[in-house]
C-alpha cells in the first residue's frame, strides 16, 4: 500500500514561502492550475521571465524565485487574497460530492476504479511525456474525467529525455536535441510504502530483472502513475528503456510497451489499486491484457477459462486508420521477451504468437500486431471519429471472418478537447459574460452556445485581434532567438521584428510533419501560392510549426521545402516557421490565427483535435473532409472544406485536385470574406462565421461530451446501459 504522506515538494516549498502565500505550494503540485486563466496568472505574475525560463513549471519557479520577490508579493493584500481564493477553490474541487458522476451514478459500479493506459500524456509544457495528438487526447481525457468525477487513474511512462527538441539549421534541415530532465524539479512525487521506501515493480526484460519506480502526478482529482527505469540498480541499457519517447529502435520500443502494459498492471497492484476496468488508449499497452490474465490464472484456472474474464475487464480505443501505422513486432523480436510468459500462461509458442495475428488460423508468418491483441482481449473497441470507426471496421474485418463488415464490433467515439485548457482567457471571459457564468461546466448545452450571437461583433473581433497581436509578437521573438542561435547577421536578426502583420489574413498550420499530412500542399503550385501570399491589396500570411519524426527524412524534406519557398523575395515576411512545436506554442497558435488549415490525405487523419481548439477561440477551419471535420462541417456556415470528400488511391491526382480546391477557396471565398470591412474596419461577414464556428463546434467537440460517451458506451457494464446519463445539462 502507498503511504498517504504529502508531497515533499510542498514541505520544501512551504519552508521558503512566506506565510500568507503558503497556498502556492499546494497549487504548484496539482496540474489543476493548468486549466484556467486565473490559475495560470497566479504563477505568471510572480515573475514572468522566470516563469518562461522554467518552462512554466511552478515548482521550479517557486524554488528559483528570490525571497525578496516573494516577500514583496506577501505584502500585496490583493495577491494574497487571490492565492487564498484559489486554494479554497482547489480544495472544494477536490472534495465536492456534486460531480456529474455523483449525481448520475450513485452507488453504481462506476464508483470503482478505471485504469487508463497510454504511452504518452500531454498535460502541460513542463511534463515531457508527450509528442503529439495522442498524448494531448489522453491528458484532455483525464482532465475532463477529473471535472466530471469519473474515478479514473492514468498509467504511463516517464521519459528521462522526453521527445526531442527541434531546431532548424540555416538550410531549414531539422536537428534533434536531447536534454535530460531533472525529475526532482517537476511537480511529481515518487510513490513510497508506509516505511518510506520507494515502491518498485520488477520485470524480466531481455534476460535481466529490471526494476521500475513509480511517479505520481496529480491532475485535479486524478492520479497519473508514470513508470521509470532510470535507477542505479538497473544496468545502463535498462535505465534507458524509459530514456526517450518514440526515440529509440524497435527493441527499446518493445521493452517500453512491455513495461507499460505488464509493468503498469503490476504497479497498480503494488499501489493497492484494484481496477474494475482497463481502458487501453491505442495498441501500445495491449500487453496489459496478458498480465491481467496471468494474475487471474494464479488461482489455477487455464488461459481459456480466464480469457472471457479479461475481456470483460478491458476496453480499447484504436486510432490508426492504415495497416502500416499499427504497432507491430516481428515474431523473432517478441519471442525472447515472452518465453517465460507463455509458459506461465500455459500456452504453446504458436498459440501465444497467434494472439497477435491478424488472420486467425492462418499460417503464422505475420508479425505480432498489438492492435490485433487488444481487439481480441477487449470487450469493446472504438475508433475516434465516425469515419475512423468505419475505416477501422473495414480494416479489421479480417479478425471477424464470419460477419458482415458493418457488424464488426468496433464502434466510434469522436475525439474532443478540454475546453478549459485550450480557450484563451480573453475569450473565456466573453463567454462568461454573454453566455453563462458557468459556461465551462455546461459546455454541451447548445442553448448557451446560441447566445454567441449576442456578442457584439466589434467585441469578439477586438479580442481576437488582441490575441493575434500577441501571437505575432511571440512568433517574432521565437524567430529572433532562432536567428541569434544560428549566428545570422545582425540585419537578419533585427528583421525578425518586422515579420508578419496583424492586419493580414493569418493562416495557421501546426502538427506533426508526416507525409500523409501534406504540410506543403499549400505550395503545391509554388508560383500560384506566391501570387496569393504577396497580393498587394489582399495578402495572406502563414505561421507553421511541427516536428518530423527523427527517422522520417521525407518529412524533414517537406519542412525544408517550405522554408526554401518562404525565402523568395516576394513573401519574405509572410511565411514563418516556429521551431519546437509544443503545447504552449499550440495554445498561442490556436488562440491567435484566423484560419486553421488541415490537409491530410483522406482517410488518414483518425480525428485530429487542433481544429477544435481553434473553434473554441473563434478561429475558422479550412480542412480536408477527414476525421472530425466530416462531422462538424456545415457548408456555407462554419468553415471550408477542401476537396469533395471522395476517396482515391491515386495520391498524385488527389494532391493536385486538393491543392486546386484550396487555391480556389482562398481566392474566391476566404480572402474576399476576410477583407470585406465596414468603415470601422470590422469584417462582419467574417465575424458571423467565427460565431458559427464557435456555436456549432463547441457544444460537441469537447472532452466533457467525449468522456461522458466513454462512460455511457464503454465503461458502464453492458447490463447497466439503462443508466446512461447526459453530460452538462442542468
Ligand atoms: C492539439 C495538439 C496536437 C493534435 O493536433 P492534430 O494534428 O489536430 O491531431 C498535436 N500537438 C500538439 C502540441 C497539440 O496541442
XYZ file of C-alpha atoms and ligand atoms in Angstrom:
745
model
C 0.000 0.000 0.000
C 1.063 3.519 -0.658
C 1.533 5.855 2.259
C -0.520 8.975 2.451
C 2.362 11.365 3.066
C 2.039 14.708 1.380
C 4.221 15.794 -1.476
C 7.705 16.531 -0.175
C 7.742 19.430 -2.602
C 5.006 21.032 -0.526
C 7.121 20.826 2.620
C 10.239 22.150 0.950
C 8.401 24.993 -0.739
C 6.469 25.913 2.363
C 9.735 26.418 4.224
C 10.668 29.027 1.683
C 7.339 30.735 1.010
C 6.166 33.447 3.438
C 3.100 32.571 5.460
C 0.335 34.395 3.588
C 1.390 32.689 0.340
C 1.798 29.136 1.632
C -1.091 28.036 -0.533
C 1.097 28.470 -3.632
C 2.869 25.242 -2.708
C -0.407 23.320 -2.802
C -1.366 24.865 -6.104
C 2.030 24.096 -7.613
C 1.815 20.324 -7.177
C -1.575 19.822 -8.798
C -1.821 20.364 -12.544
C -5.310 21.751 -11.914
C -3.627 25.158 -12.184
C -3.166 24.395 -15.856
C -6.841 24.644 -16.725
C -7.944 28.135 -16.064
C -6.683 31.576 -16.817
C -6.865 32.812 -13.268
C -4.893 29.839 -12.023
C -2.242 30.377 -14.657
C -1.724 34.019 -13.857
C -1.108 33.319 -10.196
C 2.287 31.864 -11.178
C 2.966 34.056 -14.170
C 2.528 37.141 -12.015
C 5.274 36.046 -9.650
C 7.920 36.583 -12.295
C 7.002 36.430 -15.956
C 10.529 35.899 -17.241
C 11.394 33.194 -14.752
C 8.061 31.521 -15.475
C 9.057 31.145 -19.117
C 12.634 30.192 -18.236
C 11.308 27.427 -16.015
C 9.189 26.055 -18.867
C 6.086 27.105 -16.961
C 6.896 24.657 -14.191
C 5.531 26.146 -10.942
C 7.668 24.020 -8.621
C 10.858 25.092 -10.351
C 9.652 28.677 -10.409
C 8.989 28.740 -6.673
C 12.345 27.110 -5.984
C 14.155 29.688 -8.091
C 12.348 32.923 -7.402
C 14.056 35.268 -4.961
C 12.868 35.551 -1.372
C 12.648 39.315 -1.878
C 10.119 38.889 -4.649
C 8.050 36.512 -2.502
C 8.207 38.938 0.425
C 7.069 41.708 -1.887
C 4.076 39.637 -3.047
C 3.277 38.671 0.527
C 2.821 42.368 1.224
C 0.218 42.715 -1.542
C -3.192 42.028 0.021
C -4.815 41.533 -3.356
C -2.366 38.857 -4.448
C -2.575 37.076 -1.101
C -6.353 37.060 -1.342
C -6.141 35.600 -4.833
C -3.944 32.760 -3.567
C -6.341 32.076 -0.720
C -9.318 32.039 -3.069
C -7.659 29.632 -5.441
C -6.627 27.264 -2.673
C -10.188 27.265 -1.365
C -11.419 26.629 -4.882
C -8.984 23.742 -5.359
C -9.875 22.224 -2.008
C -13.559 22.409 -2.823
C -12.911 20.952 -6.237
C -11.090 18.015 -4.664
C -13.767 17.088 -2.133
C -17.054 18.014 -3.798
C -19.652 15.277 -3.909
C -21.636 17.103 -6.524
C -19.998 15.971 -9.740
C -21.727 14.618 -12.824
C -20.844 11.082 -11.729
C -22.045 11.676 -8.146
C -25.366 12.904 -9.445
C -25.946 10.317 -12.133
C -24.384 7.131 -10.860
C -24.955 6.960 -7.100
C -23.602 3.751 -5.583
C -23.119 2.456 -9.052
C -20.327 0.216 -10.311
C -18.661 3.318 -11.669
C -17.571 4.130 -8.153
C -14.711 1.653 -8.592
C -11.531 2.490 -10.405
C -10.973 2.603 -14.140
C -7.318 2.365 -15.222
C -6.416 4.323 -18.347
C -3.231 3.264 -20.133
C -1.418 5.451 -22.655
C 2.171 5.663 -23.859
C 2.002 9.473 -23.873
C 0.256 12.258 -21.950
C 0.300 15.929 -22.962
C -0.645 17.551 -19.683
C 1.455 20.684 -19.663
C 4.545 22.041 -21.315
C 6.701 21.216 -18.305
C 5.979 17.473 -18.241
C 7.944 15.799 -21.059
C 5.640 12.839 -21.573
C 4.158 13.604 -24.981
C 4.869 14.063 -28.634
C 1.568 14.969 -30.256
C -2.149 14.414 -30.642
C -2.362 11.018 -28.937
C -0.831 12.444 -25.772
C -2.934 15.594 -25.784
C -6.047 13.465 -26.177
C -5.045 11.236 -23.244
C -4.398 14.220 -20.987
C -7.577 16.020 -22.026
C -9.426 12.768 -21.261
C -8.011 12.736 -17.721
C -8.733 16.435 -17.184
C -12.390 16.110 -18.163
C -12.687 12.851 -16.207
C -11.465 14.837 -13.212
C -14.007 17.604 -13.822
C -16.846 15.086 -14.205
C -15.813 12.998 -11.196
C -15.065 9.830 -13.173
C -12.993 7.531 -10.930
C -10.045 7.008 -13.223
C -6.297 6.610 -12.749
C -3.784 7.082 -15.551
C -0.806 4.813 -16.234
C 2.119 5.760 -18.452
C 5.890 6.146 -18.669
C 8.174 8.976 -17.605
C 10.914 9.662 -20.139
C 14.258 10.986 -18.980
C 14.647 12.983 -22.211
C 11.033 13.246 -23.293
C 10.536 13.786 -27.000
C 13.360 15.581 -28.839
C 13.697 19.346 -29.086
C 13.642 20.661 -32.634
C 15.984 23.212 -34.148
C 16.398 24.051 -37.817
C 19.809 24.729 -39.304
C 20.408 27.537 -41.800
C 19.225 25.316 -44.667
C 15.951 24.519 -42.938
C 17.018 20.975 -42.051
C 15.745 19.643 -38.729
C 18.214 18.949 -35.933
C 17.200 16.890 -32.917
C 18.372 17.897 -29.467
C 18.003 15.638 -26.452
C 18.131 17.076 -22.951
C 17.946 15.264 -19.625
C 15.052 16.442 -17.500
C 15.572 16.847 -13.783
C 12.693 14.949 -12.244
C 13.319 16.473 -8.806
C 12.293 19.824 -10.236
C 8.971 18.596 -11.589
C 5.667 18.683 -9.697
C 5.731 14.900 -9.381
C 6.473 12.581 -6.498
C 7.929 9.073 -6.146
C 5.459 6.603 -4.678
C 6.655 5.121 -1.390
C 5.405 2.491 1.015
C 4.423 3.194 4.613
C 8.047 2.789 5.675
C 9.060 5.500 3.257
C 10.768 3.077 0.862
C 10.433 3.776 -2.851
C 7.900 1.391 -4.380
C 9.105 -0.627 -7.349
C 7.916 -3.355 -9.660
C 10.284 -5.923 -11.122
C 10.056 -7.299 -14.638
C 12.106 -9.759 -16.588
C 13.249 -7.895 -19.678
C 15.955 -9.175 -22.025
C 17.091 -11.855 -19.562
C 17.549 -9.393 -16.745
C 15.477 -8.358 -13.760
C 14.601 -4.714 -14.338
C 13.183 -2.526 -11.607
C 10.836 0.341 -12.326
C 9.881 3.035 -9.880
C 6.556 4.847 -9.988
C 5.993 8.584 -10.086
C 2.698 10.135 -9.120
C 1.284 13.184 -10.875
C -1.763 14.992 -9.560
C -4.199 16.139 -12.259
C -7.132 17.675 -10.447
C -8.866 14.785 -8.695
C -6.934 12.223 -10.658
C -3.661 10.393 -10.107
C -1.432 9.597 -13.009
C 1.256 6.957 -12.384
C 4.380 7.010 -14.529
C 6.909 4.176 -14.605
C 10.609 4.908 -14.808
C 13.573 2.517 -15.070
C 16.293 5.136 -14.571
C 17.640 3.605 -11.355
C 21.127 2.915 -10.095
C 20.345 -0.751 -9.561
C 19.462 -1.285 -13.237
C 22.057 -1.890 -15.951
C 22.775 1.173 -18.062
C 20.885 -0.190 -21.063
C 17.821 -0.922 -18.948
C 17.810 2.560 -17.449
C 17.294 3.842 -20.954
C 14.137 1.845 -21.546
C 12.381 4.995 -20.412
C 15.006 7.263 -21.984
C 13.085 8.738 -24.894
C 9.577 8.788 -26.262
C 9.454 7.300 -29.790
C 13.191 7.843 -29.997
C 14.984 4.559 -29.919
C 14.880 1.433 -32.051
C 12.234 -1.269 -32.250
C 13.766 -3.321 -29.459
C 13.598 -0.489 -26.937
C 10.095 0.220 -28.140
C 9.121 -3.357 -27.368
C 10.705 -3.056 -23.929
C 8.722 0.138 -23.347
C 5.453 -1.481 -24.299
C 6.274 -4.492 -22.130
C 6.921 -2.105 -19.256
C 3.793 -0.053 -19.881
C 1.419 -2.998 -20.212
C 2.797 -5.580 -17.837
C 4.629 -3.187 -15.512
C 1.595 -0.908 -15.448
C -0.759 -3.634 -14.227
C 1.779 -4.691 -11.592
C 2.316 -1.110 -10.478
C -1.382 -0.660 -9.798
C -1.399 -3.861 -7.802
C 1.636 -2.689 -5.841
C -0.192 0.557 -5.080
C -3.189 -1.350 -3.777
C -5.429 -0.194 -6.612
C -7.872 -2.760 -7.966
C -9.284 -1.513 -11.243
C -12.682 -2.729 -12.263
C -11.912 -1.808 -15.863
C -8.849 -1.165 -18.027
C -9.021 1.330 -20.900
C -6.203 0.852 -23.415
C -5.583 4.016 -25.407
C -4.072 2.681 -28.644
C -2.326 -0.680 -29.027
C 0.874 0.233 -27.154
C -0.499 -1.024 -23.841
C -2.039 -4.255 -25.142
C 0.362 -6.490 -23.178
C -1.584 -5.387 -20.099
C -4.230 -7.938 -21.077
C -1.677 -10.759 -20.731
C -0.672 -9.699 -17.241
C -4.318 -9.433 -16.183
C -4.767 -12.986 -17.471
C -1.644 -14.210 -15.687
C -2.811 -12.756 -12.379
C -6.267 -14.281 -12.773
C -4.661 -17.645 -13.513
C -2.848 -17.682 -10.192
C -5.937 -19.345 -8.780
C -5.162 -22.313 -11.069
C -7.504 -21.631 -13.947
C -6.462 -22.086 -17.599
C -5.894 -19.293 -20.081
C -9.050 -20.220 -21.971
C -11.040 -20.045 -18.766
C -9.809 -16.594 -17.771
C -9.900 -15.101 -21.258
C -13.596 -14.108 -21.047
C -12.874 -12.545 -17.653
C -10.017 -10.498 -19.116
C -12.233 -9.408 -21.996
C -14.868 -8.353 -19.530
C -12.344 -6.023 -17.850
C -10.824 -4.355 -20.925
C -11.933 -1.744 -23.445
C -9.791 -0.471 -26.284
C -9.523 2.684 -28.377
C -7.815 2.360 -31.748
C -6.660 5.407 -33.705
C -4.602 4.255 -36.635
C -6.502 4.036 -39.939
C -3.741 2.414 -42.018
C -2.357 -1.116 -41.555
C 1.249 0.111 -41.745
C 0.698 2.531 -38.897
C -0.001 -0.200 -36.379
C 2.370 -1.226 -33.744
C 3.945 -4.446 -34.937
C 6.874 -6.551 -33.825
C 8.465 -9.420 -35.660
C 7.961 -12.845 -34.139
C 11.695 -13.161 -33.618
C 11.656 -9.958 -31.629
C 8.709 -10.934 -29.493
C 9.730 -14.486 -28.682
C 12.688 -13.823 -26.325
C 10.582 -11.415 -24.270
C 7.827 -13.892 -23.685
C 9.448 -17.318 -23.403
C 8.846 -17.419 -19.654
C 5.493 -15.791 -20.109
C 3.722 -18.180 -22.470
C 4.772 -20.968 -20.146
C 3.125 -19.191 -17.256
C 0.002 -18.738 -19.365
C 0.097 -22.431 -20.219
C 0.301 -21.662 -23.929
C 2.481 -23.064 -26.687
C 4.699 -20.605 -28.519
C 2.399 -20.856 -31.543
C -0.782 -20.299 -29.543
C 0.825 -17.317 -27.882
C 2.036 -15.686 -31.093
C -1.354 -16.316 -32.642
C -2.806 -13.775 -30.169
C -1.129 -11.038 -32.217
C -2.114 -12.484 -35.567
C -4.390 -10.522 -37.891
C -5.640 -13.621 -39.644
C -6.603 -16.229 -37.103
C -5.906 -19.787 -38.116
C -3.633 -18.800 -40.987
C -0.069 -19.927 -41.044
C 1.853 -17.900 -38.553
C 4.131 -15.823 -40.697
C 2.688 -12.402 -39.868
C 4.319 -10.047 -37.375
C 2.792 -9.670 -33.934
C 0.214 -6.908 -34.114
C -0.606 -5.026 -30.907
C -3.974 -3.817 -32.210
C -4.981 -7.386 -33.028
C -4.062 -8.455 -29.492
C -6.024 -5.582 -27.968
C -9.094 -6.276 -30.112
C -9.085 -9.950 -29.190
C -8.755 -9.270 -25.485
C -11.256 -6.386 -25.056
C -14.995 -6.449 -24.573
C -15.495 -3.328 -26.657
C -13.451 -1.227 -29.025
C -13.859 2.115 -30.746
C -12.355 4.373 -33.374
C -12.059 8.106 -32.733
C -14.439 9.634 -35.293
C -17.379 8.389 -37.362
C -15.211 7.986 -40.438
C -12.380 6.396 -38.474
C -14.811 3.889 -36.965
C -15.921 2.883 -40.437
C -12.360 2.607 -41.730
C -11.356 0.512 -38.692
C -14.278 -1.869 -39.200
C -13.137 -2.456 -42.765
C -9.504 -2.802 -41.826
C -10.175 -5.300 -39.046
C -12.890 -7.373 -40.663
C -10.104 -9.943 -41.188
C -10.390 -10.763 -37.480
C -14.104 -11.443 -37.812
C -14.329 -13.515 -40.991
C -17.889 -14.694 -40.477
C -19.726 -11.409 -40.031
C -20.532 -8.538 -42.406
C -18.183 -5.575 -42.279
C -20.772 -3.235 -40.813
C -21.205 -5.618 -37.863
C -17.510 -5.742 -36.959
C -17.571 -4.865 -33.252
C -15.682 -1.577 -33.404
C -17.744 1.487 -32.619
C -16.725 5.123 -32.560
C -16.474 7.985 -30.121
C -15.329 11.208 -31.719
C -12.437 12.989 -30.026
C -12.821 16.324 -28.293
C -10.671 18.878 -26.473
C -10.553 20.044 -22.865
C -12.029 23.479 -23.395
C -10.805 24.831 -20.063
C -7.231 24.178 -21.163
C -7.498 25.472 -24.712
C -9.770 28.531 -24.591
C -7.941 31.857 -24.277
C -8.785 33.766 -21.072
C -9.839 36.787 -23.147
C -12.419 34.695 -24.980
C -13.461 32.676 -21.932
C -14.339 35.940 -20.223
C -16.609 36.857 -23.127
C -18.366 33.515 -22.752
C -18.709 34.116 -19.020
C -20.314 37.454 -19.664
C -22.543 36.754 -22.668
C -23.236 33.007 -22.452
C -23.291 31.870 -18.855
C -21.067 32.372 -15.800
C -20.672 28.572 -15.734
C -20.335 28.103 -19.480
C -17.415 25.729 -18.977
C -19.446 23.359 -16.805
C -22.323 23.472 -19.264
C -20.285 23.170 -22.388
C -22.599 20.652 -24.077
C -25.669 22.878 -23.768
C -26.465 24.159 -27.276
C -28.811 26.818 -25.905
C -25.958 28.507 -24.130
C -23.878 28.480 -27.288
C -26.727 30.012 -29.290
C -26.089 33.166 -27.275
C -22.773 33.624 -29.053
C -24.880 35.640 -31.500
C -25.399 38.224 -28.744
C -21.704 39.061 -28.500
C -21.221 42.391 -30.312
C -19.127 41.910 -33.461
C -16.589 44.545 -32.513
C -16.024 42.964 -29.133
C -15.355 39.464 -30.453
C -13.246 40.850 -33.288
C -11.323 43.162 -30.979
C -10.381 40.367 -28.606
C -9.438 38.097 -31.473
C -7.180 40.828 -32.846
C -5.506 41.251 -29.459
C -4.795 37.527 -29.356
C -3.426 37.664 -32.876
C -1.150 40.564 -31.967
C 0.136 38.512 -29.037
C 0.762 35.543 -31.341
C 2.677 37.710 -33.796
C 4.806 39.241 -31.064
C 5.525 35.785 -29.715
C 6.409 34.472 -33.185
C 8.829 37.339 -33.852
C 10.593 36.669 -30.586
C 10.936 32.953 -31.333
C 12.350 33.655 -34.783
C 14.704 36.292 -33.434
C 16.099 33.857 -30.886
C 16.479 31.142 -33.520
C 18.375 33.532 -35.816
C 20.647 34.580 -32.953
C 21.346 30.951 -32.163
C 22.248 30.249 -35.797
C 24.601 33.222 -35.772
C 22.767 35.055 -38.559
C 23.629 38.627 -39.489
C 22.503 41.498 -37.296
C 20.242 42.693 -40.132
C 18.546 39.302 -40.281
C 18.101 39.297 -36.512
C 16.674 42.808 -36.499
C 14.393 41.917 -39.418
C 12.603 39.382 -37.222
C 10.857 42.390 -35.646
C 9.192 43.090 -38.991
C 7.838 39.628 -39.643
C 4.100 39.266 -40.105
C 1.423 41.930 -39.893
C -1.657 41.873 -37.648
C -3.782 43.324 -40.443
C -3.225 40.448 -42.831
C -5.257 37.255 -43.093
C -3.328 34.768 -40.950
C -3.366 31.044 -41.619
C -2.054 28.590 -39.044
C -0.707 25.138 -39.758
C 0.858 23.184 -36.915
C 1.027 19.473 -36.329
C 3.453 16.610 -36.650
C 5.107 16.613 -40.054
C 4.259 13.283 -41.559
C 3.899 12.784 -45.271
C 0.161 11.971 -45.149
C -0.493 15.345 -43.532
C 0.933 17.100 -46.604
C 2.394 20.103 -44.786
C 3.493 21.558 -48.125
C 0.210 21.182 -50.022
C -0.223 24.965 -49.859
C 2.920 25.360 -52.002
C 1.947 22.596 -54.436
C 1.996 25.227 -57.187
C 4.762 27.497 -55.857
C 4.015 30.401 -58.210
C 0.303 30.461 -57.602
C 0.876 30.265 -53.852
C 3.365 33.128 -54.126
C 0.847 35.227 -56.003
C -1.748 34.643 -53.301
C 0.581 35.432 -50.410
C 2.071 38.536 -51.989
C -1.119 40.021 -53.418
C -0.749 43.766 -52.927
C -4.308 44.579 -51.836
C -5.314 41.411 -50.043
C -2.241 39.475 -48.922
C -2.036 36.277 -46.896
C 0.459 35.151 -44.256
C 1.030 31.833 -42.562
C 2.591 30.560 -39.347
C 3.835 26.983 -39.413
C 5.133 24.676 -36.697
C 5.682 20.968 -36.235
C 8.292 18.279 -35.781
C 9.174 15.456 -38.149
C 9.997 12.112 -36.548
C 13.816 11.842 -36.297
C 13.863 8.896 -38.705
C 11.447 10.443 -41.214
C 13.699 12.052 -43.819
C 10.856 12.616 -46.244
C 9.012 14.823 -43.761
C 12.177 16.729 -42.870
C 12.468 17.459 -46.558
C 8.887 18.828 -46.547
C 9.839 21.260 -43.772
C 12.916 22.282 -45.691
C 10.976 22.864 -48.921
C 8.527 25.141 -47.109
C 11.391 27.182 -45.674
C 13.065 27.419 -49.076
C 9.824 28.604 -50.622
C 9.466 31.291 -47.954
C 12.878 32.731 -48.856
C 11.567 34.148 -52.108
C 11.827 37.934 -52.045
C 8.082 38.494 -52.605
C 7.000 36.686 -49.486
C 9.929 37.148 -47.164
C 7.803 38.220 -44.212
C 4.786 36.099 -44.936
C 5.604 32.506 -44.009
C 7.191 31.946 -40.649
C 8.217 28.678 -39.043
C 8.245 28.411 -35.249
C 10.665 25.742 -34.078
C 9.990 23.064 -31.493
C 6.199 22.818 -31.578
C 4.749 22.006 -28.161
C 1.583 22.581 -26.132
C 2.464 26.143 -25.324
C 3.050 27.086 -28.961
C -0.138 25.205 -29.831
C -2.039 27.334 -27.340
C -0.701 30.575 -28.804
C -1.466 29.448 -32.343
C -4.977 28.092 -31.881
C -5.885 31.226 -29.956
C -4.498 33.701 -32.461
C -4.978 32.579 -36.069
C -7.829 33.481 -38.399
C -7.873 30.240 -40.368
C -6.674 26.790 -39.331
C -5.529 24.722 -42.257
C -5.508 20.928 -42.304
C -4.584 18.973 -45.412
C -4.353 15.245 -44.636
C -4.719 12.560 -47.270
C -8.154 11.207 -46.536
C -8.883 8.977 -44.585
C -5.547 9.037 -42.764
C -6.488 11.605 -40.132
C -8.111 9.482 -37.434
C -9.751 12.521 -35.875
C -7.473 15.493 -35.337
C -8.246 17.859 -32.483
C -6.282 21.047 -33.059
C -9.061 22.492 -35.237
C -11.471 22.020 -32.342
C -9.194 24.103 -30.115
C -9.244 26.779 -32.788
C -13.051 26.839 -32.862
C -13.269 27.449 -29.099
C -11.264 30.607 -29.765
C -13.268 31.828 -32.726
C -10.886 30.671 -35.445
C -12.286 29.117 -38.624
C -11.335 25.724 -40.069
C -10.369 25.074 -43.659
C -9.767 21.361 -43.973
C -9.994 18.195 -45.996
C -13.224 16.342 -45.148
C -11.416 13.871 -42.929
C -11.503 12.885 -39.242
C -13.682 15.084 -37.054
C -14.206 17.737 -39.754
C -16.522 15.414 -41.747
C -18.894 15.558 -38.802
C -18.577 19.220 -37.940
C -18.504 20.929 -41.324
C -21.660 22.755 -42.382
C -21.376 24.122 -45.880
C -21.517 27.896 -46.075
C -21.886 28.171 -42.290
C -18.914 27.310 -40.102
C -15.833 26.920 -42.291
C -14.494 25.490 -45.538
C -13.995 22.032 -46.991
C -11.069 21.320 -49.291
C -11.978 18.785 -51.997
C -15.188 16.828 -52.218
C -14.526 14.111 -49.654
C -14.080 11.437 -52.298
C -11.578 8.646 -51.731
C -8.994 7.736 -54.318
C -5.871 5.606 -54.300
C -4.176 7.826 -56.850
C -2.311 10.145 -54.497
C -0.839 12.188 -57.307
C -4.165 13.241 -58.757
C -5.626 13.638 -55.271
C -2.844 16.048 -54.295
C -3.345 18.053 -57.476
C -7.122 18.257 -57.061
C -6.903 19.146 -53.361
C -4.336 21.898 -53.991
C -6.523 23.329 -56.751
C -9.523 23.274 -54.431
C -7.532 25.009 -51.678
C -6.345 27.792 -54.007
C -9.842 28.336 -55.309
C -11.292 28.547 -51.800
C -8.653 31.077 -50.807
C -9.069 33.215 -53.915
C -12.837 33.218 -54.228
C -14.150 32.824 -50.677
C -11.742 33.098 -47.768
C -9.705 36.151 -48.788
C -12.641 38.259 -50.085
C -14.651 37.499 -46.940
C -11.778 38.452 -44.603
C -11.117 41.792 -46.326
C -14.794 42.785 -46.573
C -14.803 45.537 -43.907
C -17.149 48.274 -42.698
C -15.949 51.827 -42.139
C -14.656 50.902 -38.679
C -12.614 48.041 -40.137
C -14.853 45.259 -38.795
C -15.351 42.277 -41.148
C -18.950 41.469 -40.229
C -19.362 38.525 -42.599
C -16.176 37.030 -41.198
C -17.255 37.559 -37.604
C -20.551 35.877 -38.474
C -18.568 32.839 -39.485
C -16.410 32.984 -36.360
C -19.596 32.871 -34.313
C -20.953 29.966 -36.339
C -17.660 28.132 -35.829
C -17.947 28.533 -32.051
C -21.688 27.825 -31.862
C -21.667 24.658 -33.960
C -18.392 23.093 -32.783
C -18.025 23.933 -29.081
C -21.044 22.005 -27.688
C -19.982 18.673 -29.179
C -16.232 18.578 -29.846
C -15.130 18.797 -26.220
C -13.852 16.116 -23.826
C -16.736 16.536 -21.342
C -19.040 15.132 -24.038
C -16.376 12.637 -25.086
C -15.698 11.270 -21.593
C -19.454 11.021 -20.935
C -19.703 8.992 -24.154
C -16.933 6.715 -22.896
C -18.740 6.273 -19.584
C -22.073 5.527 -21.236
C -20.863 3.360 -24.080
C -17.683 1.745 -22.815
C -17.242 1.991 -19.057
C -20.711 1.100 -17.796
C -21.188 -2.635 -17.598
C -23.274 -3.817 -20.527
C -26.274 -4.609 -18.311
C -26.254 -1.091 -16.891
C -26.746 0.783 -20.153
C -30.156 1.958 -18.957
C -28.219 4.220 -16.592
C -26.704 6.278 -19.397
C -26.612 9.961 -18.498
C -26.262 13.141 -20.455
C -23.492 15.472 -19.502
C -23.531 19.219 -18.952
C -27.289 19.663 -18.731
C -28.594 21.363 -15.621
C -3.697 19.534 -30.190
C -2.295 19.180 -30.449
C -1.974 18.198 -31.387
C -3.028 17.462 -32.181
O -3.168 18.053 -33.421
P -3.884 17.388 -34.660
O -2.898 17.426 -35.751
O -5.076 18.171 -34.930
O -4.236 15.979 -34.270
C -0.631 17.902 -31.598
N 0.344 18.545 -30.926
C 0.066 19.483 -30.016
C 1.190 20.143 -29.301
C -1.257 19.839 -29.749
O -1.514 20.772 -28.829
